[in-house]
XYZ file of C-alpha atoms in Angstrom:
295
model
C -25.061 -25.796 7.441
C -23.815 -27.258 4.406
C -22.573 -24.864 1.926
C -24.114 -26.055 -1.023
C -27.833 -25.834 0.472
C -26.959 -22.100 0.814
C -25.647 -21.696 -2.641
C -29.086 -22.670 -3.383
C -30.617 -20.533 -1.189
C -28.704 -17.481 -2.401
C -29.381 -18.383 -5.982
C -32.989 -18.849 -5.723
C -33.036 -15.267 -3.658
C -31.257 -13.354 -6.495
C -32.838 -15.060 -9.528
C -36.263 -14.735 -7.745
C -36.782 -18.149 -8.896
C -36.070 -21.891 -8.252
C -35.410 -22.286 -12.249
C -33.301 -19.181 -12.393
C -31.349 -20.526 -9.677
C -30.775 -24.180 -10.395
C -29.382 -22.469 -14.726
C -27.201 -20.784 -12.677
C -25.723 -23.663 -10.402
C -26.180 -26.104 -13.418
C -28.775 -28.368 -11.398
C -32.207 -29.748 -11.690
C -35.088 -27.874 -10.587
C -35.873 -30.932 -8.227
C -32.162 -30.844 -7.320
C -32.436 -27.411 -6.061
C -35.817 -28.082 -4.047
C -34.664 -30.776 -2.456
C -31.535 -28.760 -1.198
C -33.767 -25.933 0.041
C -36.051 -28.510 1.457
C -32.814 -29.954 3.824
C -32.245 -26.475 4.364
C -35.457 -25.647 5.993
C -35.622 -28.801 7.942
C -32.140 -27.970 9.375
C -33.420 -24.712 11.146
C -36.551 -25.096 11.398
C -38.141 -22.651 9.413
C -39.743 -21.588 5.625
C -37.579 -19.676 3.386
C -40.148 -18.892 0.714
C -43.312 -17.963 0.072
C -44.545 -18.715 -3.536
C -46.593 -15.257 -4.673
C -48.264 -16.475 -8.273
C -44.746 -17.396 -10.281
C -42.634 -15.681 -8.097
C -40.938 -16.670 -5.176
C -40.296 -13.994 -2.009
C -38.389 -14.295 0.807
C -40.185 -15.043 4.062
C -39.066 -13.120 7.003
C -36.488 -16.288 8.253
C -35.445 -16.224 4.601
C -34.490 -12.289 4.945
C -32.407 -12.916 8.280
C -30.525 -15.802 6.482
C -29.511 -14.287 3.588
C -26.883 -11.561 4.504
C -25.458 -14.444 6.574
C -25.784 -16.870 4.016
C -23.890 -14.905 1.822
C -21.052 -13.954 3.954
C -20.309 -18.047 4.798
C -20.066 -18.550 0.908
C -17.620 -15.280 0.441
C -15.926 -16.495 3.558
C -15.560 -19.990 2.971
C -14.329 -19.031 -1.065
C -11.780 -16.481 0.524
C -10.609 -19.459 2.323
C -10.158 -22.004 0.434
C -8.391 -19.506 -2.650
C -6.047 -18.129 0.885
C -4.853 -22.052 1.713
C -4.303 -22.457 -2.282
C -2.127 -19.139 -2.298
C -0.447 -19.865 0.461
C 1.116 -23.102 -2.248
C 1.764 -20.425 -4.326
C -0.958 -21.977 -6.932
C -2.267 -20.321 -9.833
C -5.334 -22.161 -9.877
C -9.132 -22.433 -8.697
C -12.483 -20.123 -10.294
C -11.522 -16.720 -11.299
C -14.856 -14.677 -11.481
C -14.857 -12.107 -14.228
C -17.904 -9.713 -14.761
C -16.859 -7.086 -17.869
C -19.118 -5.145 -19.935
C -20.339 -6.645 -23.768
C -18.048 -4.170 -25.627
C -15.103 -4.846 -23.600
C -15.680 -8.933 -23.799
C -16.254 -8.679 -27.827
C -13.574 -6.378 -28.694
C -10.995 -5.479 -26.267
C -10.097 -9.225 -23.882
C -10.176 -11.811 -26.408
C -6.190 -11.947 -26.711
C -6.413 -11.914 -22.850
C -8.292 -14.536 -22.602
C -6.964 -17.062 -24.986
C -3.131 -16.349 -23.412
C -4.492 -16.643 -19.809
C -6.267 -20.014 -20.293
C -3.351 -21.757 -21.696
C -0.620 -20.384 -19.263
C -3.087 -20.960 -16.702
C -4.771 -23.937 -17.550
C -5.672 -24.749 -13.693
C -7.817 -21.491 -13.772
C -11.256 -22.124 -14.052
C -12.282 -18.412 -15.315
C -16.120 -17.571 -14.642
C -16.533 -14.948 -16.822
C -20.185 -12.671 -17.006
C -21.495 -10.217 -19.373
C -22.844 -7.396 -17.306
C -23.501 -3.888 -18.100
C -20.511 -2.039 -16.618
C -22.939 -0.126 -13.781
C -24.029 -3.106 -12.914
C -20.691 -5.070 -12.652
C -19.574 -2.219 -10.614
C -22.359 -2.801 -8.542
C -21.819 -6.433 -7.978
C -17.796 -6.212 -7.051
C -19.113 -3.789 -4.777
C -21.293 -6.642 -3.010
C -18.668 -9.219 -3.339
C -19.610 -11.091 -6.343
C -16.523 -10.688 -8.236
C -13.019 -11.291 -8.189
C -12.765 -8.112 -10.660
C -14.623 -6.638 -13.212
C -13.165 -4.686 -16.855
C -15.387 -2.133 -17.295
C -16.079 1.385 -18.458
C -14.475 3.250 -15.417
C -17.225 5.180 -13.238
C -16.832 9.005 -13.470
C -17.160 9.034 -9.508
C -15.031 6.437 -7.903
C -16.265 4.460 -4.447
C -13.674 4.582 -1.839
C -14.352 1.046 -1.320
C -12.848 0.092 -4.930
C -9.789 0.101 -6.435
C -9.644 0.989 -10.033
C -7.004 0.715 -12.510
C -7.411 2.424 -15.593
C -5.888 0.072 -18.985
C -7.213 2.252 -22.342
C -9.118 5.220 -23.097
C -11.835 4.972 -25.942
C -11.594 7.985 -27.905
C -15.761 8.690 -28.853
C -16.895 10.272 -31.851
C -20.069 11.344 -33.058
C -21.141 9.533 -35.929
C -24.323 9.053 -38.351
C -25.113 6.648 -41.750
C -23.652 8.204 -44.550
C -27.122 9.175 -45.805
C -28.016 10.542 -42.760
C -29.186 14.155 -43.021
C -26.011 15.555 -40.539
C -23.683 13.379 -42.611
C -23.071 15.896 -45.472
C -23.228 19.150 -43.294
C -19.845 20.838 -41.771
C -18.924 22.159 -38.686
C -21.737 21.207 -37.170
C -22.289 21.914 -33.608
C -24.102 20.266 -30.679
C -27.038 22.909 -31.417
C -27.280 21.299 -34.715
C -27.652 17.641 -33.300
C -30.040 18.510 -30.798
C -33.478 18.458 -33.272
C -32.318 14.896 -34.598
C -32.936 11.561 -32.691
C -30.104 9.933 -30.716
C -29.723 6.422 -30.254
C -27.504 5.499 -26.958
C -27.188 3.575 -24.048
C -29.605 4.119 -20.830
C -29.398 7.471 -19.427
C -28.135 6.161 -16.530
C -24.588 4.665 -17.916
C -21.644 6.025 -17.814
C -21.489 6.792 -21.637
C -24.465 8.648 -21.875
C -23.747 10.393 -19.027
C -20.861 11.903 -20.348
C -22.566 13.122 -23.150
C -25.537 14.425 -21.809
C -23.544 16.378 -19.547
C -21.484 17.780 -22.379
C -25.143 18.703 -23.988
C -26.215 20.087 -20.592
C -23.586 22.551 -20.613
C -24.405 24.459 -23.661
C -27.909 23.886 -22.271
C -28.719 21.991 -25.223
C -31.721 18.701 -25.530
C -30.352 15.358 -26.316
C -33.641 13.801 -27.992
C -32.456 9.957 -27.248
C -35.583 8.161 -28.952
C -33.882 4.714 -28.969
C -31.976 3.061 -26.086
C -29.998 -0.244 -26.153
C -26.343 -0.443 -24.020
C -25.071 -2.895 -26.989
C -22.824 -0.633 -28.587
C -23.045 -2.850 -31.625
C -26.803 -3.027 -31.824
C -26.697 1.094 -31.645
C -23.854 0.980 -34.971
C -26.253 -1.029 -36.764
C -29.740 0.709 -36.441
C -27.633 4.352 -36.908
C -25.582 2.616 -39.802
C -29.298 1.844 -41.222
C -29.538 5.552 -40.644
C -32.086 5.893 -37.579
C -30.649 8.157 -36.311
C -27.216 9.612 -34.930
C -25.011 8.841 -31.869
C -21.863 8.063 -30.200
C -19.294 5.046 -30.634
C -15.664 4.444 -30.042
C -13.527 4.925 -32.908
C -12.192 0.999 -32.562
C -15.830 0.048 -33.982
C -15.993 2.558 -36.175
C -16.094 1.581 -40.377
C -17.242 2.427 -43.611
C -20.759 1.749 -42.698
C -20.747 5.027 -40.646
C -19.987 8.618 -41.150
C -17.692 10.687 -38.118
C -19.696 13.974 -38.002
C -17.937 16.936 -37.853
C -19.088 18.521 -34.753
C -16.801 21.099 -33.142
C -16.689 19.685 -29.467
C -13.949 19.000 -26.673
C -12.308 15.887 -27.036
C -14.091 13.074 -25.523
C -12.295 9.991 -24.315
C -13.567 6.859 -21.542
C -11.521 5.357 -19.299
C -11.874 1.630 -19.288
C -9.876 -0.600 -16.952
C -10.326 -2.920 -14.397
C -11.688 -2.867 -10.800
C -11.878 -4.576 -7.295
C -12.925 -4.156 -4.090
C -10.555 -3.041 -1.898
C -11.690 -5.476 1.393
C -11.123 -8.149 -0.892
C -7.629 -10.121 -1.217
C -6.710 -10.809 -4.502
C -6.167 -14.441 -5.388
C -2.909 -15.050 -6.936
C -5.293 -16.009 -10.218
C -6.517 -12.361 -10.242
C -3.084 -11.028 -9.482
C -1.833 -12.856 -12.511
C -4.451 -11.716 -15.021
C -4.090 -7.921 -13.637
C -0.521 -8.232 -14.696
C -1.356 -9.286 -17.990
C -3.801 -6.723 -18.704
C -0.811 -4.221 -17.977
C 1.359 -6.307 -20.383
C 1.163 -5.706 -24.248
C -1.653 -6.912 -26.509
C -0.897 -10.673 -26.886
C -1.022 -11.571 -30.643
C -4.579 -12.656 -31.379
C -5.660 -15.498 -34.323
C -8.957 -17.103 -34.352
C -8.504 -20.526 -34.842
């Protein structure tokens, strides 16, 4: 089978569409048609059904794809195993890290690892960091730099690089703002703004809340940490941001609570050599801040 007729099939099965999957491989919609069209003819069977818009996998297209997907990782792991064996630093490096992270923490990174590197071609994705987690898990990434999970997979390996002190934090005109030594009892009858329940962040907070059995009344929910410091610097509310993003536009409340820090760092899955690409960006995450100047 050729490889890039089941890149095409594996795109089109997790984008649910032939669109989604030919943005993602940077082809033509007839481009990718015609490759799942060889595809089909090759074994002899129909890989999707077309439901309204969306596309679903027929039952042929269900037994194909775990296999499907484990020629591409085993083909990639490979070709970057022959390249290491040279001793190159080169080929795709496949990055997923969370928005926060990518904006305000890997910049520097970046910049210094592209021009040592220049042979690297990095593939870097802006996931939520449960997600990402999720997706080294399957394979999908060479590593991810991420808010750390507060239960750890044996299948990963995770390497903690900061902590993000959290503080809780209001518009200076917000009703909390003037008030001292406030406590979480006092939040509680004031709207929250925060990430999804279901993220790590949150988490951490609503379990500080649960154990003074306390509500958290979250009425808005985006996981762009700088979308939540502008609607609570607009005073809609209060919430929860690291003290790096912090400014004048916001007021740190002064709520008597334990200290509360995240671990952010960098993960991979375990079953999964490194390339010597990844290698060499893990060791300059553990380096020093490089100096950083937009150009």
């Amino acid at each position: 089978m050729d490889t890039q007729h089941l890149q095409a099939f594996v795109a089109i099965a997790e984008c649910g569409s032939f669109s989604g999957a030919g943005e993602r491989l940077h082809l033509t919609q007839p481009a990718i048609s015609k490759r799942i069209a060889l595809l089909e003819d090759q074994i002899k069977a129909k890989l999707f059904d077309r439901v309204g818009r969306q596309v679903v996998l027929t039952q042929a297209g269900n037994l194909l794809l775990n296999k499907a997907t484990n020629i591409l990782n085993e083909v990639t792991a490979a070709q970057r195993e022959i390249a290491d064996l040279r001793g190159d630093i080169t080929g795709k490096l496949s990055v997923a890290t969370s928005h926060h992270l990518g904006l305000h923490y890997l910049p520097p990174y970046l910049r210094e690892f592209s021009t040592r590197y220049p042979d690297v071609k990095l593939d870097l994705h802006f996931l939520d960091s449960e997600h990402a987690y999720h997706e080294v898990l399957l394979g999908r990434f060479d590593i991810a730099i991420i808010t750390l999970a507060l239960e750890q997979d044996p299948r990963i390996n995770s390497n903690e690089l900061w902590q993000d002190q959290l503080q809780f934090v209001a518009a200076p005109t917000h009703a909390l703002a003037t008030l001292a030594n406030l406590r979480l009892a006092d939040l509680s009858p004031h709207q929250a703004i925060m990430p999804d329940i279901n993220t790590y962040t949150t988490r951490l907070i609503k379990d500080l809340f649960d154990r003074e059995n306390q509500p958290l009344d979250i009425t808005m929910v985006t996981n762009h940490l700088d979308t939540i410091k502008m609607m609570l610097s607009i005073g809609l509310g209060w919430g929860v941001l690291p003290s790096s993003i912090i400014d004048d536009q916001l007021k740190v409340l002064d709520v008597s609570h334990p200290p509360l820090t995240r671990s952010l760092g960098c993960i991979y899955h375990n079953q999964r050599s490194l390339s010597n690409a990844a290698r060499a960006f893990l060791e300059q995450l553990k380096a020093p801040t490089p100096t950083f100047t937009s150009a």
